Short mmCIF file of C-alpha atoms and ligand atoms in Angstrom, two decimals:
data_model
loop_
_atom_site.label_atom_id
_atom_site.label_comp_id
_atom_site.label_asym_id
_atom_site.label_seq_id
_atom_site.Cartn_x
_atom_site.Cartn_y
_atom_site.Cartn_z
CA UNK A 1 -30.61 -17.63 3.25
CA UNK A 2 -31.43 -18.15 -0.18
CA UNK A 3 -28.68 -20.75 -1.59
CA UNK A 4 -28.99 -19.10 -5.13
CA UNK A 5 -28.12 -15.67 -3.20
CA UNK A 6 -24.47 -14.63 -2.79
CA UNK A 7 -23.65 -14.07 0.72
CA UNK A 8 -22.14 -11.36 0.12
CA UNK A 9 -23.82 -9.34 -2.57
CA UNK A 10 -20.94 -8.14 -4.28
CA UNK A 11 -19.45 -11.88 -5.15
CA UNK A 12 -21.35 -13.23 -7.34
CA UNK A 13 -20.78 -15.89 -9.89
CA UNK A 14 -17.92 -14.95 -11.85
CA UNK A 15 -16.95 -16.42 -15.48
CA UNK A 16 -13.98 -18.02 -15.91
CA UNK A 17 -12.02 -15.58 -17.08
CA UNK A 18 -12.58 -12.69 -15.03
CA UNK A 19 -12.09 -15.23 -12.14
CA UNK A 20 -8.87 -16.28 -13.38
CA UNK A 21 -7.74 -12.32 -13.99
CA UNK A 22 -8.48 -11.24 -10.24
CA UNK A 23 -6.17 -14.33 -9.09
CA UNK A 24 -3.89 -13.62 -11.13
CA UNK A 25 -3.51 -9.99 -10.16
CA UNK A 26 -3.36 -11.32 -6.39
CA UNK A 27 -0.60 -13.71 -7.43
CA UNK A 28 1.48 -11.79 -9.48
CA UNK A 29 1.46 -8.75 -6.73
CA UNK A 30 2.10 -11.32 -4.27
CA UNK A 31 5.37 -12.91 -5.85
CA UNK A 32 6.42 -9.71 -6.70
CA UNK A 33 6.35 -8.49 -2.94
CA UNK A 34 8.11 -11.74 -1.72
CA UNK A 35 10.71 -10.68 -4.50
CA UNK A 36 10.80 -6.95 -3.28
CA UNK A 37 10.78 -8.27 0.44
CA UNK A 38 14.52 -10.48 -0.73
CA UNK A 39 15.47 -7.20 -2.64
CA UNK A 40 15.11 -5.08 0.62
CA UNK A 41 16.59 -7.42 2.94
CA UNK A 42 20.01 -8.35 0.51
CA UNK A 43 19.98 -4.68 -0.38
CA UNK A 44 19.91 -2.61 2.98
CA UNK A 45 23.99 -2.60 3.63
CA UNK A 46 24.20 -0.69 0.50
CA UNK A 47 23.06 2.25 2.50
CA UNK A 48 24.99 4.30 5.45
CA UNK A 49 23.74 3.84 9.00
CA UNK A 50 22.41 7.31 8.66
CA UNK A 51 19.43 6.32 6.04
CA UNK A 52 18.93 2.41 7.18
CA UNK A 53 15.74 3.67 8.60
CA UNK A 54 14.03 3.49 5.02
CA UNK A 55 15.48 0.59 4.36
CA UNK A 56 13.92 -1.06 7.68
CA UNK A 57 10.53 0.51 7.07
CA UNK A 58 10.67 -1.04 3.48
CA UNK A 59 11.30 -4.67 4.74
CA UNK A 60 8.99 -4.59 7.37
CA UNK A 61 5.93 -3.25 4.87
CA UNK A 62 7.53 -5.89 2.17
CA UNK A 63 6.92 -8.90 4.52
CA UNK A 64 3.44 -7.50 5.77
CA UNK A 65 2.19 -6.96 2.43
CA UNK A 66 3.54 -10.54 1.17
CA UNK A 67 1.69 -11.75 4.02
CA UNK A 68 -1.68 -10.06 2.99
CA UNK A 69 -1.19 -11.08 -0.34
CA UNK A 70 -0.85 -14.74 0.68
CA UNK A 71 -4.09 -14.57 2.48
CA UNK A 72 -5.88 -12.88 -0.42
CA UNK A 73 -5.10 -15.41 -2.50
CA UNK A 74 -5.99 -18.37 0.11
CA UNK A 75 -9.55 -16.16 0.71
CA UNK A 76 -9.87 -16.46 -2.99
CA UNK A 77 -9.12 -19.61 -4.26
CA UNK A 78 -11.15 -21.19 -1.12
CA UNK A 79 -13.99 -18.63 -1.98
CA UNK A 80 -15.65 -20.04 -5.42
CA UNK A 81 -15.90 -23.52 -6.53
CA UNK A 82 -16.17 -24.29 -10.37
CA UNK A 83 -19.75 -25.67 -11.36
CA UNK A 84 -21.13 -25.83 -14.36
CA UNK A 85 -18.03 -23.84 -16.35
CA UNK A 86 -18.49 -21.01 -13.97
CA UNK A 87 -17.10 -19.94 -10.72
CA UNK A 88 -19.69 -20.20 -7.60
CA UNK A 89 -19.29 -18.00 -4.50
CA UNK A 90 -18.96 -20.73 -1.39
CA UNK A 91 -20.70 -19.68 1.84
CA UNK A 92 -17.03 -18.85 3.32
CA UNK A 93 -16.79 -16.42 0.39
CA UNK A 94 -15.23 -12.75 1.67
CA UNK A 95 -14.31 -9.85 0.02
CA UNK A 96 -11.05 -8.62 -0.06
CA UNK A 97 -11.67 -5.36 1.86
CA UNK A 98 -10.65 -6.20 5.18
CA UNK A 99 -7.70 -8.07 4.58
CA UNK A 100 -6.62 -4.76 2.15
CA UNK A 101 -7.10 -2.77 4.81
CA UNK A 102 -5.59 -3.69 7.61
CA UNK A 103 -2.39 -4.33 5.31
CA UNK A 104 -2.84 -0.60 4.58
CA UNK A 105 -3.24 0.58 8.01
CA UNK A 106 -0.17 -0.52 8.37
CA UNK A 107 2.09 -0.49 5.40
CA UNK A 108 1.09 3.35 4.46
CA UNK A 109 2.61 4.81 7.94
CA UNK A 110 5.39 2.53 6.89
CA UNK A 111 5.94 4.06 3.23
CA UNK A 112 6.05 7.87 5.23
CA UNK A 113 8.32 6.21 7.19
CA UNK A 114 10.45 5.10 4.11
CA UNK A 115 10.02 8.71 2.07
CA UNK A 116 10.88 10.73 5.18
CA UNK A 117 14.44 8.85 6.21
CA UNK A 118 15.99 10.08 3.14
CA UNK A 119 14.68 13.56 3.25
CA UNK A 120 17.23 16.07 5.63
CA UNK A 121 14.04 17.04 8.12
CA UNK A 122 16.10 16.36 11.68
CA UNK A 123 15.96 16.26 15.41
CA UNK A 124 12.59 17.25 16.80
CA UNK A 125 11.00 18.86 13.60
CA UNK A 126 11.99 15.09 12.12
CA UNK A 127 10.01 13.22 15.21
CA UNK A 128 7.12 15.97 14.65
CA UNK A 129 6.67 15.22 10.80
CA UNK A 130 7.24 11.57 11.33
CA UNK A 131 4.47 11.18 13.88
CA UNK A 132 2.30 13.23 12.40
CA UNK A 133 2.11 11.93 8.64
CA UNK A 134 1.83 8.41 10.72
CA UNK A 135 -1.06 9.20 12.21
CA UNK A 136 -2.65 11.13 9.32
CA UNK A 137 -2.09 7.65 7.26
CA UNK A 138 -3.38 5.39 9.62
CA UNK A 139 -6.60 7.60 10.26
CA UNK A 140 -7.34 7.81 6.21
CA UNK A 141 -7.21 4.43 6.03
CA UNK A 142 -9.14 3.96 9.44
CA UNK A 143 -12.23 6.41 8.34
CA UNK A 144 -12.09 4.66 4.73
CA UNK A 145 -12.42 1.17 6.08
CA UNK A 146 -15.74 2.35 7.49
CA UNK A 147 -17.23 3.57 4.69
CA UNK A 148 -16.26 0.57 2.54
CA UNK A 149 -17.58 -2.37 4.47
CA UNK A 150 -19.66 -4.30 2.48
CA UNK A 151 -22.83 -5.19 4.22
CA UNK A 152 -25.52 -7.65 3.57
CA UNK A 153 -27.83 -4.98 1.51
CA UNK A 154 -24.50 -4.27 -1.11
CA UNK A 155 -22.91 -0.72 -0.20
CA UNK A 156 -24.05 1.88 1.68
CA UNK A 157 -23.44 4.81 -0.84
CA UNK A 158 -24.31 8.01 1.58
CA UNK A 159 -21.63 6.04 3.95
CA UNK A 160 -18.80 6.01 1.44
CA UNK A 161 -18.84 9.41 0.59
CA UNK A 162 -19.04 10.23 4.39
CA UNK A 163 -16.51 8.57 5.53
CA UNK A 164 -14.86 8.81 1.72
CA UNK A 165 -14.40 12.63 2.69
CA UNK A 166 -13.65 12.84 6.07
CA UNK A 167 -10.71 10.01 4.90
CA UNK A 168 -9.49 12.81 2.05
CA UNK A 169 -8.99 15.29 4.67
CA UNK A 170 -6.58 13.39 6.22
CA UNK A 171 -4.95 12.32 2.34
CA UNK A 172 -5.03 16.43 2.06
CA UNK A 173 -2.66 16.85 4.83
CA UNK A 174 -0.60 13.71 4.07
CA UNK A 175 0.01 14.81 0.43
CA UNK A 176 0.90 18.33 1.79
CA UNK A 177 3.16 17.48 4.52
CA UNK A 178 4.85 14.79 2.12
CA UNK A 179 5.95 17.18 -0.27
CA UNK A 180 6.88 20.69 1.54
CA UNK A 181 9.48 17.75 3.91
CA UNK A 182 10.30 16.53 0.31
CA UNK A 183 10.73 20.61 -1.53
CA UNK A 184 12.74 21.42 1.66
CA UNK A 185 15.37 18.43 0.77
CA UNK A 186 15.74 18.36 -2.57
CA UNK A 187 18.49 21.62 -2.65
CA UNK A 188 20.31 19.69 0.49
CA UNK A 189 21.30 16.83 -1.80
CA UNK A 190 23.00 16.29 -5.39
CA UNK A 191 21.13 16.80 -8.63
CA UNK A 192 21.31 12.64 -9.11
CA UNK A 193 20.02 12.15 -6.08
CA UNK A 194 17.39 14.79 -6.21
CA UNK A 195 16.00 13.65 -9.02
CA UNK A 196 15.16 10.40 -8.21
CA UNK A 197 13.67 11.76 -4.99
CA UNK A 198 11.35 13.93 -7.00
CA UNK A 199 10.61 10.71 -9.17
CA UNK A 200 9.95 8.53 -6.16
CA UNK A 201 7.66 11.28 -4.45
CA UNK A 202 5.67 11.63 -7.90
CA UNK A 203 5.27 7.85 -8.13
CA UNK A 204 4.01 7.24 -4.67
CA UNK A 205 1.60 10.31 -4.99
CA UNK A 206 0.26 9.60 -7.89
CA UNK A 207 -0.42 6.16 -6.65
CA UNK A 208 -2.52 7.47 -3.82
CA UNK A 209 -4.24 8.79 -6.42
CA UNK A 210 -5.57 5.35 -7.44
CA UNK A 211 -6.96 4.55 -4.53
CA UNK A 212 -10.01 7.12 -3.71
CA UNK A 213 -10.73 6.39 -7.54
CA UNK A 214 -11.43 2.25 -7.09
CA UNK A 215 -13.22 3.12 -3.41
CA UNK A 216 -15.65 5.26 -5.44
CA UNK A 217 -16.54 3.04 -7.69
CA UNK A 218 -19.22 1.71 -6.26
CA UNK A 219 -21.23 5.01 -5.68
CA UNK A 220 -21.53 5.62 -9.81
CA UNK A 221 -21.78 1.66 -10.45
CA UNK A 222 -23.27 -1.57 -9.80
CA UNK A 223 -20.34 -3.67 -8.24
CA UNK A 224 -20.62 -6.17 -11.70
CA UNK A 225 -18.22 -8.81 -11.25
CA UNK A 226 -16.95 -6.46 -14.53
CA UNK A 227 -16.53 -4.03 -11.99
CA UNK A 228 -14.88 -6.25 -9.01
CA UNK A 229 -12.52 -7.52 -11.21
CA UNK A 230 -11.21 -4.15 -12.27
CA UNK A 231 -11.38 -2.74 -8.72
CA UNK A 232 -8.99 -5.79 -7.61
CA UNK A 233 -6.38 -4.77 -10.69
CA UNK A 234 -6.90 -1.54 -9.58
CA UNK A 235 -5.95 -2.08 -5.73
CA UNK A 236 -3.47 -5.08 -6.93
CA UNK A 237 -1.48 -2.81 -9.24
CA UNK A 238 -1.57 0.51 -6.89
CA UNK A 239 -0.27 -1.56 -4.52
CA UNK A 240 2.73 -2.70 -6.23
CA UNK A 241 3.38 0.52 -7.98
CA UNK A 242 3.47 2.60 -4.50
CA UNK A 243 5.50 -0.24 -2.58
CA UNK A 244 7.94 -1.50 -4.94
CA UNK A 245 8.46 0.68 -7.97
CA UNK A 246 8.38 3.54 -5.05
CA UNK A 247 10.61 1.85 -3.11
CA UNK A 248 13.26 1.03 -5.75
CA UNK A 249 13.91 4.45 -6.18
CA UNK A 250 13.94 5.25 -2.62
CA UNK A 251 16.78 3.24 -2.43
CA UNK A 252 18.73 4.74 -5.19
CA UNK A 253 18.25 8.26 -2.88
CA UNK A 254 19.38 6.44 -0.19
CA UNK A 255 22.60 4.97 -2.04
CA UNK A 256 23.25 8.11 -3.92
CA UNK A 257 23.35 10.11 -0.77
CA UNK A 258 25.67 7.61 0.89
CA UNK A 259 28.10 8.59 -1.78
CA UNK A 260 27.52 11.98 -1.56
CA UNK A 261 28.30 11.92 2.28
CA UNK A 262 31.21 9.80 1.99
CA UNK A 263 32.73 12.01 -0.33
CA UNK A 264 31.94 14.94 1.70
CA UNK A 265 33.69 13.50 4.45
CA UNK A 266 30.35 13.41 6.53
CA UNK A 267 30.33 10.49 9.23
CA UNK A 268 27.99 8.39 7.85
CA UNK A 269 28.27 5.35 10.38
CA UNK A 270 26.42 6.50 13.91
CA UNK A 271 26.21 2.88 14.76
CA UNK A 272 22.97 1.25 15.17
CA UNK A 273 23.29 0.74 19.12
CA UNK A 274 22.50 -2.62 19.01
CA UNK A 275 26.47 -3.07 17.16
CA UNK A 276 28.18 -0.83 19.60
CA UNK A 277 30.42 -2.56 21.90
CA UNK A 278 29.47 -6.60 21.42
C1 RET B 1 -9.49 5.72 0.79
C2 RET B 1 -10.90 6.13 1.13
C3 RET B 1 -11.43 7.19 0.24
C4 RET B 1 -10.64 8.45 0.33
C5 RET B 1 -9.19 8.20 0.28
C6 RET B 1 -8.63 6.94 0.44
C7 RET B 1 -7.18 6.83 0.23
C8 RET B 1 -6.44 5.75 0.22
C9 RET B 1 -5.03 5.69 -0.08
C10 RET B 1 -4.44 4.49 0.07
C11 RET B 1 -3.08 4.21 -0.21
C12 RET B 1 -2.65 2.98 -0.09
C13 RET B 1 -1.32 2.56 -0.39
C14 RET B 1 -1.04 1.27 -0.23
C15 RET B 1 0.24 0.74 -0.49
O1 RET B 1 0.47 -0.37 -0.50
C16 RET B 1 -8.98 5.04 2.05
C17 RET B 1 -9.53 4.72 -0.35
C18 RET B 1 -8.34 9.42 0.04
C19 RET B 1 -4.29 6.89 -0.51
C20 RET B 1 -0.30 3.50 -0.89
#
């Protein structure tokens, strides 16, 4: 290989400040996750038995995420070396687009998961949606990891949009099945309550929305380490927006219903079965 050539086309020598924004995106999502990993696990008693599920789903996607982050930011800062004023792609250099992706593959099932356990979809029409929107979220991601590897000749554009579509089929049925559970639920439940359900389902859809938008990039431009950067913002602050501010507010449904169901005399306390009897 030619030393002068990046080995991988799309990391090439950045300046120092668009280095510097990129790890900074990766560390501030990073910390923040830790911080919204301690929120969910000193936060999920607030909630009755009946909608600890979300609360669950949200710790476990916290602590992979954190995790992700952790090793984005090791790939990183082990990635470049500063020569001349400028930052230098080493030969371990790597893009961030498998370590995104795998954290997707498994945190999205994770934030249906989350949405669905304080919706009032139950019994077998529950385990339908639930498996379903799982498997719709894993296979989006699946399909759009394909199209977005990065190979040695820079993207393959007719690839992306491949795969990029056959991935938005699957995002088609996701966003529809998300919101006729979340329409169905919203008369079940106080107007409080409701409306922070509507808010959290508006925040983690629009987020999706970033998502298709960065993956595109590269078919209308020349991956620039411009470019990179942004797409890395991009991913870094979609990522925090649909897992944390998302989640926040999920919680608040979850607590608010409590309430409601304690006041309505509802038994709110089916025991998780590992507590009965010990
Ligand atoms: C891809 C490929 C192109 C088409 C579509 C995509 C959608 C991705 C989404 C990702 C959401 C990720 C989230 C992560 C949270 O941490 C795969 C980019 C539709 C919606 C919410």
């Amino acid at each position: 290989m030619d030393p002068t050539e990046p080995p991988v086309p799309e990391l090439q020598t950045m300046p120092l400040g668009l280095y510097d924004v990129v790890q900074f995106a990766i560390l501030g999502a990073g910390f923040a996750l830790l911080a919204y990993f301690l929120y969910s696990l000193t936060s999920r008693d607030e909630v009755s038995a009946r909608y600890r599920p979300s609360s669950y789903a949200a710790l476990c996607l916290a602590a992979v995420a954190t995790v992700a982050y952790a090793l984005l930011y090791q790939d990183w800062d082990s990635g470049f070396r500063l020569e001349d004023g400028v930052y230098v792609p080493t030969e371990e250099a790597r893009t961030t687009e498998g370590t995104r992706y795998i954290d997707w593959s498994i945190t999205v099932p994770l934030l249906t998961v989350e949405l669905l356990a304080v919706c009032s979809v139950a019994g077998s029409a529950a385990r339908r949606l639930r498996s379903s929107t799982m498997a719709a979220a894993f296979l989006m991601i699946v399909t759009g990891y394909l199209g977005a590897q990065v190979l040695d000749q820079g993207r393959d554009r007719t690839a992306l949009l491949v795969w990029g579509l056959i991935s938005t089929a699957f995002f088609g049925y996701l966003y529809v099945a998300l919101i006729g559970a979340v329409r169905r639920s919203l008369p079940t439940m106080g107007p409080e309550a409701a409306v922070s359900l509507r808010n959290a389902t508006i925040v983690l859809l629009s987020s999706f929305g970033v998502y298709p938008l960065v993956y595109a990039v590269p078919v209308f431009a020349d991956v620039t380490p411009a470019w990179f950067t942004a797409m890395q913002v991009g991913y870094s602050a979609a990522d925090v927006v649909a897992k944390i501010g998302f989640g926040v507010l999920v919680h608040k449904v979850a607590k608010l219903r409590t309430a409601e169901d304690i006041a309505a005399g509802v038994d709110t306390h089916p025991e998780p079965v590992w507590s009965s009897n010990v």
